[in-house]
Each structure stands twice: as C-alpha cells, then as structure tokens.
Amino acid sequence: MPRGKAGTAAPARKPRAPKGPKLPAPFTRGTVLQDLRKKQWKLGDEVGKGGFGLIYLASEDLGSPMTSTAEHVIKIEPHSNGPLFCELHFYQRVSRPEMIDNWVKSKKLKYLGVPKYIAHGMHQRDKENYRFMIMPRFGTDLQKIFEGCGKQFSKETVLALGLRMLDALEYLHENGYVHADIKASNILLGFSSKQQQPDQVYLVDYGLALKYSPDGSHKPYKEDPRKAHDGTIEFTSTDAHKGVAPSRRGDMEILAFCMLQWLCGKLPWEDNLLDKDYVANSKIKYMKDIPSLTRACFRKGEMQDEISKFLTLVSKLGYEEKPDYNKYRALFHEGLKKLGVKDEWKLNLPIAGAPLKKGIKRKSELGAEASSPKKTAVEKVRGTPKGHATAGSRQSTPKLSAKPRQGTPKTTRGRGTPKVSSPRVHTGINGEAVTSPRKSPTKVQTVKSPVKSPAKGSISKPSSTRRKVKRSKAPKVDACVQTSPR
C-alpha cells in the first residue's frame, strides 16, 4: 500500500471477508443437471437449506412435469465449499447400494437407516462451478415431531429408535467411520410410494463424519483445545468437549444423551448452552455419577432402568474400545418386552393428529396442533384449568376482537359513577387485542361473548350463549427433506 502525502495517513485496508461456506443463488425450477455417468436430472422446488448449500426435489423423468411426490433430491453447493465434498466422499466409500443391501441381508434386517449413494456431478452457471449429489428423498425430521408432541417421547418409541440407531452406527463403525453429530434433526423419516414411512428412520448429514482409523489403527487419544466443543453443544461427547478426535465411544455417548432427552424432555445442562465450559463440566460430572444424572432428569422418580444401564455401560467404554452393540440391543429388547411390545420395528411416533396431552377433547383442535401458533393469553378451552392458556400448547382457538358488538353501550366511569365489572382489553401473545372477563372464583369452561353493560350500580353477568366460530382445518404435513444449520 503506498504511503500518503506528508501529513496524511495512508488509506486503511479493507477488512477481509469472513471465510466459510456460502450459499449459492437459487436455481430455476426445471434446470437440468448431468451427473458424471451422463444421466440427467431435472430440478423441482427447493425443499431444504443448510450451511453448505441448497436441496431441491429432483426427477430423472425429463419429459413429465415435476410434482411434489418426487422420490429423489439434489444437494448443491459452490465448488469452493467443503461440507458436501466431505459428505460425498463418505457416501462413495460407505453408502454404495450393494454394500448396504449385503449388510441388511447378512444381519437379517428389514432395512438399514443409512442413505444410499446414487450419483454426483459438477455444474457450471454464470462462470461459477457447483458440486451436486443425488440422494433418496426423506420425510420430516425427528426434531419437528419431538417438538410437536410436547418434547417427550414414550419409552417404547425411544427404545425402538435406539435399536435403529444402533444398527446404523454399527454399520458405519464397521466401515471405519464415526458420525459425530447424532441428533433428532439429523434423523429423518423414510419416504416411499409418494408418502412418508412413519416406521422408518434414517441417520443423515455426514458433514462431520470421520475415519477413526485412517491407516488401519485407531487414532490416539489426544486433547486439542483448538478443536474443543465440536459438534452440537447439547449432545456432543465429553471427548469432543476436550478437543479429542471423534470415536465409536463418542457416538455411543451422543446417542445416549439423545435418548435421555427424548425420554425426559430436557437435559440438565440445557439451561445454559451458551456457556460451553459449563456444559462440558456438567457432562463430565454426570458421566462419573450416572444415578445423579437420572435423578436430575427424572425428578418424579420414574424408573428408567434401560437408559440408566446404557449410560453406565457407555461411561465404562475405552476410547479405542469397540462397543458391544449386541449387549445394548439386548438391553433395549428387554425394555420393550417389559412394555409388551412384540414388534421392535414399530416406532409409534406421535406424528400429526395425535393429542398433545390429556384433557384436550376437541377434535377440531387435535388436527391443528402441529401447525397452529402458541395460544393467546385468553384462550379458554375445555380441559384447561382456571381459564388460562397453557404455555407452549398448540391448540387452535378463535381470535377474540376487542371491539364491542354493535348496539353494546360503551361503559365509562365518570365522576360519581359507580365502578362496573366489565371485560378487560389487553394485548395477547400474538399482538392482537383480546378481551377477557374479570377474575372469577369459578373455572371458565366455554368462550364467552362480550355482554351489554348492566344497569347503573349492578354487577354484570356473562352471557351463557356460545359464540359460533368457523375454525380452519390443519394443513397437511408436507413430507420433504429437512435440514438444520450446524
């Protein structure tokens, strides 16, 4: 940079742009991409977006119009990015269809929850190069289902999910890889015959997948503060918090944390995820004392023998030790047997339409729970105590207007005018003006309409007539590939 004239400072340098993956500009619907085997694929609608790039529906039938029932997707990222490049190498080495089919046959499985590699290629647009990969389409992710049912799965569902994840992880480990980022948002429902498969789950997103024995021998245990806390903070292993390379032990520990959250709803260290050292120290402390961990998660004293035993076995694993997958399976099978479950392949996930909690009886509300926003502060439905909204519930209820009905006199209080009990106007959670009656010692079971002001000096009584409100039907759940930012 040349120096400025005498008495003047040299111009400041422009700051460098932060390094990291960048998203490509959207691709036009109908764009045709050609993979390395010269097979062409037509792009449909965008169905996902991550830190690496975009995901589109894809069809190999170029002559027919694109529909929302396409059974393939294409991941696209700029060639300068890296996540999809790493994931692509994993798929080519581990997820070839013949490899997965042979494993399923040898282990006598119904399916394996690992996606199959289909094809990949390069594409140029506006003098910029892009990398893409074709893979099977999947349904919604487990995280959305978990949140939609009140953040708690039944023990039956958790043990069945644990079995399917054990199958997938054993396959990865036997082929020299670890996943390192197991979580509900990376577990997707299957998709086949133009619809979701509620009893199939697949472990996806191999951007952090790593070979734990690149030269035939396991990587040594070595802590590196520069790599500390890699992965998803609430689930990542205690080794990852210390900067140690991912291992099979780490995958088992992450799976145990996931199953624990699915059972109890919230992990003890989730109250302060911004403090990574606090999270790390909490996990290290609890993994040395499993009974204290289960007590912190299940404060009502529920018996959770299977997850407690699983955590205990995982806590005793050596860094380079091979997990005893069959022992873990036997533990989960025993738990399912106690529950009277005969078919371990049935997940019994609480997907759209299932009630969130006891006491909710309206059929019109059950179908809308997955898509409606939080209740306003004055929604009063049958089964809700004391006429107050339950925080976080997803019932569909009508919006109430603060504007009085035509013909209803406006109640004012001037000098010498006695105080009259009338509806209060305030702002609901969603920002709209709503009305609610003044506090009453009795429970409110129905939505009341505003009433006319009574005679001077008298106390108003709510009308016994119910308001007729047209309720909208819940939208259908669109099965598509879901992605989440890392």
Coordinates of C-alpha atoms in Angstrom, one line a residue, residues 7-482:
G7 CA 0.9 14.9 7.0
T8 CA -1.7 12.5 5.8
A9 CA -2.3 8.9 6.9
A10 CA -2.2 6.0 4.4
P11 CA -5.7 4.7 3.5
A12 CA -6.9 1.9 5.7
R13 CA -7.1 -1.6 4.2
K14 CA -10.4 -3.1 3.7
P15 CA -11.2 -5.9 6.2
R16 CA -11.1 -9.4 4.8
A17 CA -14.4 -11.2 4.3
P18 CA -15.0 -14.0 6.8
K19 CA -14.1 -17.4 5.5
G20 CA -16.8 -20.1 5.4
P21 CA -19.3 -21.9 3.3
K22 CA -21.5 -19.7 1.1
L23 CA -25.0 -20.4 -0.2
P24 CA -25.5 -20.4 -3.9
A25 CA -28.0 -18.2 -5.6
P26 CA -31.3 -20.2 -6.1
F27 CA -31.6 -22.4 -9.2
T28 CA -34.5 -22.1 -11.6
R29 CA -37.2 -24.8 -11.4
G30 CA -36.7 -27.1 -14.4
T31 CA -32.9 -26.7 -14.6
V32 CA -31.3 -29.9 -15.9
L33 CA -28.1 -31.2 -14.3
Q34 CA -26.0 -34.1 -15.7
D35 CA -24.1 -36.4 -13.3
L36 CA -20.7 -38.0 -14.1
R37 CA -22.4 -41.0 -15.6
K38 CA -24.1 -38.7 -18.2
K39 CA -27.5 -39.2 -16.6
Q40 CA -29.7 -36.1 -16.5
W41 CA -31.8 -34.8 -13.6
K42 CA -34.5 -32.1 -13.5
L43 CA -34.7 -29.8 -10.6
G44 CA -38.1 -29.1 -8.8
D45 CA -38.9 -27.0 -5.8
E46 CA -36.3 -26.1 -3.1
V47 CA -37.1 -28.2 -0.1
G48 CA -34.1 -27.5 2.2
K49 CA -31.3 -25.2 3.1
G50 CA -28.2 -25.7 5.2
G51 CA -24.9 -24.0 5.9
F52 CA -23.4 -25.7 2.9
G53 CA -25.9 -25.2 0.1
L54 CA -29.4 -25.9 -1.1
I55 CA -31.6 -29.0 -1.6
Y56 CA -34.1 -29.5 -4.4
L57 CA -36.6 -32.1 -5.4
A58 CA -35.2 -34.0 -8.4
S59 CA -36.6 -36.3 -11.1
E60 CA -34.9 -38.4 -13.7
D61 CA -38.0 -38.2 -15.9
L62 CA -37.3 -35.1 -18.0
G63 CA -40.5 -35.4 -20.1
S64 CA -43.0 -35.3 -17.3
P65 CA -43.8 -32.2 -15.2
M66 CA -42.2 -32.0 -11.7
T67 CA -44.5 -33.0 -8.8
S68 CA -44.2 -32.7 -5.0
T69 CA -44.0 -36.5 -4.9
A70 CA -40.6 -36.8 -6.4
E71 CA -38.5 -39.5 -4.7
H72 CA -35.0 -38.0 -5.1
V73 CA -33.3 -34.8 -4.0
I74 CA -30.2 -33.0 -5.1
K75 CA -27.8 -31.2 -2.8
I76 CA -26.0 -28.3 -4.4
E77 CA -23.1 -26.2 -3.1
P78 CA -20.5 -23.9 -4.7
H79 CA -17.3 -25.8 -5.6
S80 CA -15.3 -23.7 -3.2
N81 CA -17.3 -25.0 -0.2
G82 CA -16.2 -28.1 1.7
P83 CA -19.0 -29.8 3.7
L84 CA -20.7 -31.5 0.7
F85 CA -17.2 -32.6 -0.6
C86 CA -16.6 -34.4 2.7
E87 CA -20.0 -35.9 2.7
L88 CA -19.7 -37.1 -0.9
H89 CA -16.5 -39.0 -0.1
F90 CA -18.3 -40.8 2.8
Y91 CA -21.2 -41.8 0.5
Q92 CA -18.9 -43.1 -2.2
R93 CA -16.9 -45.2 0.2
V94 CA -19.6 -46.5 2.6
S95 CA -23.1 -46.0 1.1
R96 CA -23.0 -47.8 -2.2
P97 CA -26.3 -49.6 -2.6
E98 CA -24.8 -53.1 -2.9
M99 CA -22.8 -52.6 0.3
I100 CA -25.9 -51.7 2.3
D101 CA -28.0 -54.4 0.7
N102 CA -25.4 -57.1 1.6
W103 CA -25.3 -55.8 5.2
V104 CA -29.1 -55.9 5.5
K105 CA -29.2 -59.4 4.2
S106 CA -26.3 -60.7 6.4
K107 CA -27.8 -59.1 9.6
K108 CA -31.4 -60.1 8.7
L109 CA -32.7 -56.5 9.0
K110 CA -35.8 -55.1 7.4
Y111 CA -33.8 -52.0 6.4
L112 CA -30.7 -50.0 7.4
G113 CA -31.1 -46.4 8.4
V114 CA -28.2 -45.1 6.3
P115 CA -28.9 -43.3 3.0
K116 CA -27.8 -44.9 -0.3
Y117 CA -25.4 -43.1 -2.6
I118 CA -27.0 -42.6 -6.1
A119 CA -24.8 -40.2 -8.2
H120 CA -23.0 -36.9 -8.2
G121 CA -21.6 -34.4 -10.7
M122 CA -20.4 -30.8 -11.5
H123 CA -22.4 -28.0 -12.9
Q124 CA -21.4 -24.5 -14.3
R125 CA -23.6 -21.5 -14.1
D126 CA -22.6 -17.9 -14.8
K127 CA -18.9 -18.9 -14.9
E128 CA -19.2 -20.4 -11.4
N129 CA -18.8 -24.1 -10.7
Y130 CA -21.1 -26.1 -8.4
R131 CA -20.9 -29.5 -6.9
F132 CA -24.0 -31.6 -6.5
M133 CA -25.1 -35.0 -5.2
I134 CA -28.3 -37.0 -5.8
M135 CA -29.7 -39.0 -2.9
P136 CA -33.0 -40.5 -1.9
R137 CA -35.7 -38.2 -0.6
F138 CA -36.7 -38.4 3.1
G139 CA -39.6 -37.2 5.2
T140 CA -39.8 -34.8 8.1
D141 CA -37.1 -34.8 10.7
L142 CA -37.5 -36.3 14.2
Q143 CA -36.9 -32.9 15.9
K144 CA -40.1 -31.5 14.4
I145 CA -42.0 -34.5 15.7
F146 CA -40.4 -34.2 19.1
E147 CA -41.3 -30.5 19.4
G148 CA -44.8 -31.1 18.0
C149 CA -45.7 -33.6 20.7
G150 CA -44.6 -31.5 23.7
K151 CA -40.9 -32.6 23.7
Q152 CA -41.3 -36.1 25.1
F153 CA -41.4 -39.5 23.5
S154 CA -42.8 -42.7 25.1
K155 CA -40.3 -45.2 26.4
E156 CA -41.5 -47.6 23.7
T157 CA -40.6 -45.1 21.0
V158 CA -37.2 -44.2 22.5
L159 CA -36.1 -47.8 22.8
A160 CA -37.2 -48.6 19.2
L161 CA -35.3 -45.5 17.9
G162 CA -32.3 -46.6 19.9
L163 CA -32.3 -50.0 18.2
R164 CA -32.5 -48.4 14.7
M165 CA -29.6 -46.0 15.5
L166 CA -27.5 -48.9 16.9
D167 CA -28.0 -50.7 13.5
A168 CA -26.8 -47.6 11.6
L169 CA -23.9 -46.8 13.9
E170 CA -22.6 -50.4 13.9
Y171 CA -22.6 -50.3 10.1
L172 CA -20.7 -47.0 10.0
H173 CA -18.2 -48.2 12.6
E174 CA -17.5 -51.5 10.8
N175 CA -16.7 -49.5 7.7
G176 CA -14.2 -47.3 9.6
Y177 CA -16.3 -44.2 10.1
V178 CA -18.0 -42.3 13.0
H179 CA -20.9 -39.9 12.6
A180 CA -20.1 -37.4 15.4
D181 CA -23.3 -35.4 15.1
I182 CA -26.3 -37.7 16.0
K183 CA -29.4 -35.7 16.9
A184 CA -33.1 -35.6 16.2
S185 CA -32.8 -33.0 13.4
N186 CA -30.4 -35.4 11.6
I187 CA -32.8 -38.4 11.8
L188 CA -35.4 -38.3 9.0
L189 CA -38.5 -40.4 8.3
G190 CA -38.4 -42.6 5.2
F191 CA -40.2 -41.6 2.0
S192 CA -41.6 -44.2 -0.5
S193 CA -44.6 -44.7 -2.8
K194 CA -45.3 -40.9 -2.7
Q195 CA -45.7 -40.8 1.1
Q196 CA -43.8 -40.7 4.4
Q197 CA -42.9 -44.0 6.1
P198 CA -43.6 -43.4 9.8
D199 CA -41.8 -46.6 10.9
Q200 CA -38.5 -46.0 9.1
V201 CA -35.8 -43.6 10.3
Y202 CA -32.5 -42.7 8.6
L203 CA -29.4 -41.1 10.0
V204 CA -28.3 -38.3 7.6
D205 CA -25.8 -35.4 7.4
Y206 CA -22.3 -36.8 7.3
G207 CA -20.5 -33.5 7.1
L208 CA -18.7 -34.3 10.3
A209 CA -18.2 -38.0 9.6
L210 CA -14.6 -39.0 10.1
K211 CA -12.4 -42.1 9.7
Y212 CA -11.3 -43.1 13.2
S213 CA -8.7 -45.5 11.9
P214 CA -7.3 -43.9 8.6
D215 CA -4.2 -46.1 8.5
G216 CA -5.6 -49.2 9.9
S217 CA -5.0 -48.3 13.6
H218 CA -7.2 -46.2 15.9
K219 CA -6.3 -42.6 16.3
P220 CA -4.6 -42.0 19.6
Y221 CA -6.3 -40.1 22.5
K222 CA -5.1 -36.5 22.3
E223 CA -6.7 -33.4 23.7
D224 CA -6.6 -30.3 21.5
P225 CA -8.1 -27.1 22.9
R226 CA -8.4 -25.6 19.4
K227 CA -10.9 -28.3 18.5
A228 CA -12.8 -28.2 21.8
H229 CA -16.7 -28.4 21.7
D230 CA -17.0 -29.7 18.1
G231 CA -20.5 -30.9 17.2
T232 CA -23.9 -29.9 18.6
I233 CA -23.3 -28.5 22.0
E234 CA -26.1 -30.2 24.0
F235 CA -25.4 -33.7 22.6
T236 CA -21.7 -33.8 21.7
S237 CA -19.5 -36.2 23.7
T238 CA -17.2 -35.4 26.6
D239 CA -14.2 -36.3 24.4
A240 CA -15.3 -33.7 21.8
H241 CA -15.6 -31.0 24.6
K242 CA -11.9 -31.7 25.3
G243 CA -10.9 -31.5 21.6
V244 CA -10.3 -35.2 21.2
A245 CA -11.0 -36.7 17.8
P246 CA -14.4 -38.5 17.4
S247 CA -14.5 -42.2 18.2
R248 CA -17.0 -45.0 18.5
R249 CA -17.3 -44.3 22.2
G250 CA -18.2 -40.7 21.3
D251 CA -21.0 -41.9 19.0
M252 CA -22.5 -44.1 21.7
E253 CA -22.3 -41.3 24.3
I254 CA -24.1 -38.9 21.9
L255 CA -26.8 -41.4 21.2
A256 CA -27.3 -41.9 25.0
F257 CA -27.7 -38.2 25.5
C258 CA -30.3 -38.0 22.7
M259 CA -32.3 -40.9 24.1
L260 CA -32.2 -39.3 27.5
Q261 CA -33.6 -36.1 26.2
W262 CA -36.3 -37.9 24.2
L263 CA -37.4 -39.6 27.4
C264 CA -37.3 -36.7 29.9
G265 CA -37.7 -33.7 27.6
K266 CA -34.7 -31.6 28.7
L267 CA -31.1 -32.4 29.7
P268 CA -29.8 -30.9 32.9
W269 CA -27.2 -28.7 31.1
E270 CA -29.7 -27.2 28.6
D271 CA -30.3 -24.3 31.0
N272 CA -27.1 -22.6 29.9
L273 CA -25.9 -23.8 26.4
L274 CA -24.1 -20.5 25.7
D275 CA -21.5 -21.4 28.3
K276 CA -19.7 -24.3 26.6
D277 CA -17.4 -24.9 29.6
Y278 CA -20.4 -25.2 31.9
V279 CA -22.0 -27.8 29.5
A280 CA -18.7 -29.7 29.3
N281 CA -18.1 -29.8 33.1
S282 CA -21.7 -30.8 33.7
K283 CA -21.5 -33.8 31.3
I284 CA -18.1 -34.9 32.7
K285 CA -19.5 -34.7 36.3
Y286 CA -22.7 -36.6 35.5
M287 CA -21.0 -39.3 33.4
K288 CA -19.0 -40.1 36.5
D289 CA -22.2 -40.4 38.6
I290 CA -25.0 -41.9 36.4
P291 CA -27.6 -42.1 39.2
S292 CA -27.3 -38.4 39.8
L293 CA -27.8 -37.8 36.1
T294 CA -31.0 -39.9 36.0
R295 CA -32.3 -38.2 39.2
A296 CA -31.7 -34.7 37.6
C297 CA -33.6 -35.8 34.5
F298 CA -36.5 -37.7 36.2
R299 CA -37.3 -35.7 39.2
K300 CA -40.6 -37.5 39.9
G301 CA -38.7 -40.8 40.4
E302 CA -39.8 -42.6 37.2
M303 CA -37.9 -45.9 36.7
Q304 CA -35.7 -45.7 33.6
D305 CA -33.6 -48.8 34.1
E306 CA -32.7 -49.3 30.4
I307 CA -31.3 -45.8 29.7
S308 CA -29.5 -45.8 33.1
K309 CA -27.8 -49.1 32.3
F310 CA -27.0 -48.0 28.8
L311 CA -25.3 -44.8 30.1
T312 CA -23.4 -46.8 32.7
L313 CA -22.1 -49.2 30.0
V314 CA -21.1 -46.3 27.7
S315 CA -19.3 -44.5 30.6
K316 CA -17.0 -47.5 31.0
L317 CA -16.0 -47.7 27.4
G318 CA -12.4 -47.1 26.5
Y319 CA -11.5 -44.5 23.8
E320 CA -10.4 -47.1 21.3
E321 CA -12.7 -49.9 22.5
K322 CA -15.3 -51.4 20.2
P323 CA -18.8 -51.1 21.6
D324 CA -20.8 -54.2 22.4
Y325 CA -23.7 -53.5 20.1
N326 CA -25.4 -56.8 20.8
K327 CA -25.4 -56.1 24.6
Y328 CA -27.0 -52.8 24.0
R329 CA -29.6 -54.3 21.8
A330 CA -30.4 -57.0 24.4
L331 CA -30.9 -54.2 26.9
F332 CA -33.4 -52.3 24.7
H333 CA -35.2 -55.6 23.7
E334 CA -35.7 -56.4 27.3
G335 CA -37.2 -53.0 27.9
L336 CA -39.6 -53.4 25.0
K337 CA -40.6 -56.9 26.3
K338 CA -41.5 -55.4 29.7
L339 CA -43.7 -52.9 27.9
G340 CA -45.5 -55.7 26.0
V341 CA -44.1 -54.7 22.6
K342 CA -43.7 -57.6 20.2
D343 CA -42.6 -55.7 17.0
E344 CA -39.4 -53.7 17.5
W345 CA -39.7 -52.2 14.0
K346 CA -42.8 -50.2 15.0
L347 CA -41.7 -46.8 16.2
N348 CA -45.2 -45.5 17.3
L349 CA -44.1 -41.9 16.7
P350 CA -46.6 -39.2 17.7
I351 CA -46.9 -37.7 14.3
A352 CA -49.7 -35.3 13.1
G353 CA -53.1 -35.8 14.5
A354 CA -52.1 -37.3 17.9
P355 CA -53.3 -35.4 21.0
L356 CA -50.6 -33.5 22.9
K357 CA -51.8 -34.1 26.4
K358 CA -54.8 -35.5 28.4
G359 CA -57.8 -33.3 28.8
I360 CA -57.9 -31.9 25.3
K361 CA -61.1 -33.3 23.8
R362 CA -62.0 -31.1 20.8
K363 CA -61.4 -33.0 17.6
S364 CA -61.1 -29.8 15.6
E365 CA -58.1 -28.8 17.7
L366 CA -56.3 -32.2 17.5
G367 CA -55.6 -31.9 13.8
A368 CA -54.2 -28.3 14.1
E369 CA -51.8 -28.8 16.9
A370 CA -48.7 -29.3 14.7
S371 CA -49.2 -26.0 12.8
S372 CA -51.0 -23.5 14.9
P373 CA -49.1 -20.8 16.9
K374 CA -49.0 -20.6 20.7
K375 CA -52.3 -19.8 22.3
T376 CA -53.2 -16.3 23.2
A377 CA -53.4 -15.3 26.8
V378 CA -57.2 -15.5 27.0
E379 CA -57.9 -18.7 25.1
K380 CA -60.1 -20.8 27.3
V381 CA -60.7 -24.4 26.2
R382 CA -62.3 -27.4 27.8
G383 CA -59.7 -29.2 29.9
T384 CA -57.5 -26.1 30.5
P385 CA -57.6 -25.3 34.3
K386 CA -58.7 -21.9 35.6
G387 CA -59.4 -20.5 32.2
H388 CA -55.8 -19.7 31.5
A389 CA -53.7 -20.7 28.4
T390 CA -51.2 -23.4 28.8
A391 CA -47.7 -22.2 27.8
G392 CA -46.4 -23.9 24.7
S393 CA -49.6 -25.6 23.8
R394 CA -50.6 -25.7 20.1
Q395 CA -54.4 -25.8 20.2
S396 CA -56.3 -23.9 17.5
T397 CA -58.6 -21.3 19.0
P398 CA -60.5 -18.3 17.6
K399 CA -59.1 -14.8 17.9
L400 CA -61.3 -12.5 20.0
S401 CA -61.8 -8.9 19.0
A402 CA -61.6 -6.1 21.5
K403 CA -64.3 -4.2 19.5
P404 CA -67.7 -4.5 21.3
R405 CA -70.7 -5.8 19.3
Q406 CA -73.0 -3.3 17.6
G407 CA -75.5 -1.9 19.9
T408 CA -73.5 -2.5 23.1
P409 CA -73.1 0.8 25.0
K410 CA -69.6 1.9 25.8
T411 CA -69.1 1.6 29.6
T412 CA -67.4 4.7 31.0
R413 CA -66.7 5.7 34.5
G414 CA -67.1 9.4 35.3
R415 CA -67.3 11.4 38.5
G416 CA -69.9 9.9 40.7
T417 CA -70.3 6.8 38.5
P418 CA -70.0 3.5 40.4
K419 CA -67.4 1.0 39.3
V420 CA -68.9 -1.6 36.9
S421 CA -67.3 -5.0 36.3
S422 CA -66.7 -5.2 32.5
P423 CA -64.5 -7.1 30.2
R424 CA -60.8 -6.0 30.2
V425 CA -59.0 -5.3 26.9
H426 CA -55.3 -6.2 26.7
T427 CA -52.8 -7.5 24.2
G428 CA -52.4 -11.2 23.6
I429 CA -49.2 -13.1 22.9
N430 CA -49.5 -12.7 19.2
G431 CA -50.0 -8.9 19.4
E432 CA -53.8 -8.8 18.7
A433 CA -56.2 -7.0 21.1
V434 CA -58.2 -9.5 23.1
T435 CA -60.9 -9.4 25.8
S436 CA -61.2 -11.5 28.9
P437 CA -63.6 -11.3 31.8
R438 CA -62.5 -10.2 35.2
K439 CA -61.3 -12.9 37.5
S440 CA -63.9 -15.2 38.8
P441 CA -63.6 -17.9 41.6
T442 CA -65.1 -20.4 39.2
K443 CA -63.5 -22.1 36.3
V444 CA -64.4 -20.9 32.8
Q445 CA -65.3 -23.8 30.6
T446 CA -66.5 -22.0 27.4
V447 CA -65.6 -19.0 25.4
K448 CA -68.0 -16.2 26.4
S449 CA -69.2 -13.4 24.2
P450 CA -69.0 -9.7 25.5
V451 CA -72.2 -8.7 27.2
K452 CA -74.2 -5.5 27.4
S453 CA -73.4 -3.2 30.3
P454 CA -75.9 -3.7 33.1
A455 CA -78.0 -1.1 34.8
K456 CA -76.1 1.5 36.9
G457 CA -74.8 0.1 40.2
S458 CA -75.4 -3.5 39.3
I459 CA -72.9 -6.3 38.6
S460 CA -72.6 -7.7 35.1
K461 CA -73.1 -11.4 34.4
P462 CA -71.5 -13.2 31.4
S463 CA -73.8 -14.4 28.7
S464 CA -74.5 -18.1 28.6
T465 CA -74.5 -18.2 24.8
R466 CA -71.5 -19.6 23.0
R467 CA -70.0 -17.8 20.0
K468 CA -70.0 -19.7 16.7
V469 CA -66.6 -19.5 15.3
K470 CA -65.5 -21.0 12.0
R471 CA -62.3 -23.0 12.5
S472 CA -59.8 -23.6 9.8
K473 CA -58.6 -27.1 9.1
A474 CA -55.0 -28.0 9.8
P475 CA -52.8 -28.1 6.7
K476 CA -51.4 -31.4 5.6
V477 CA -47.9 -32.2 6.6
D478 CA -45.7 -32.0 3.5
A479 CA -43.1 -34.7 3.6
C480 CA -39.8 -33.3 2.5
V481 CA -36.1 -33.4 3.3
Q482 CA -35.3 -31.3 6.3

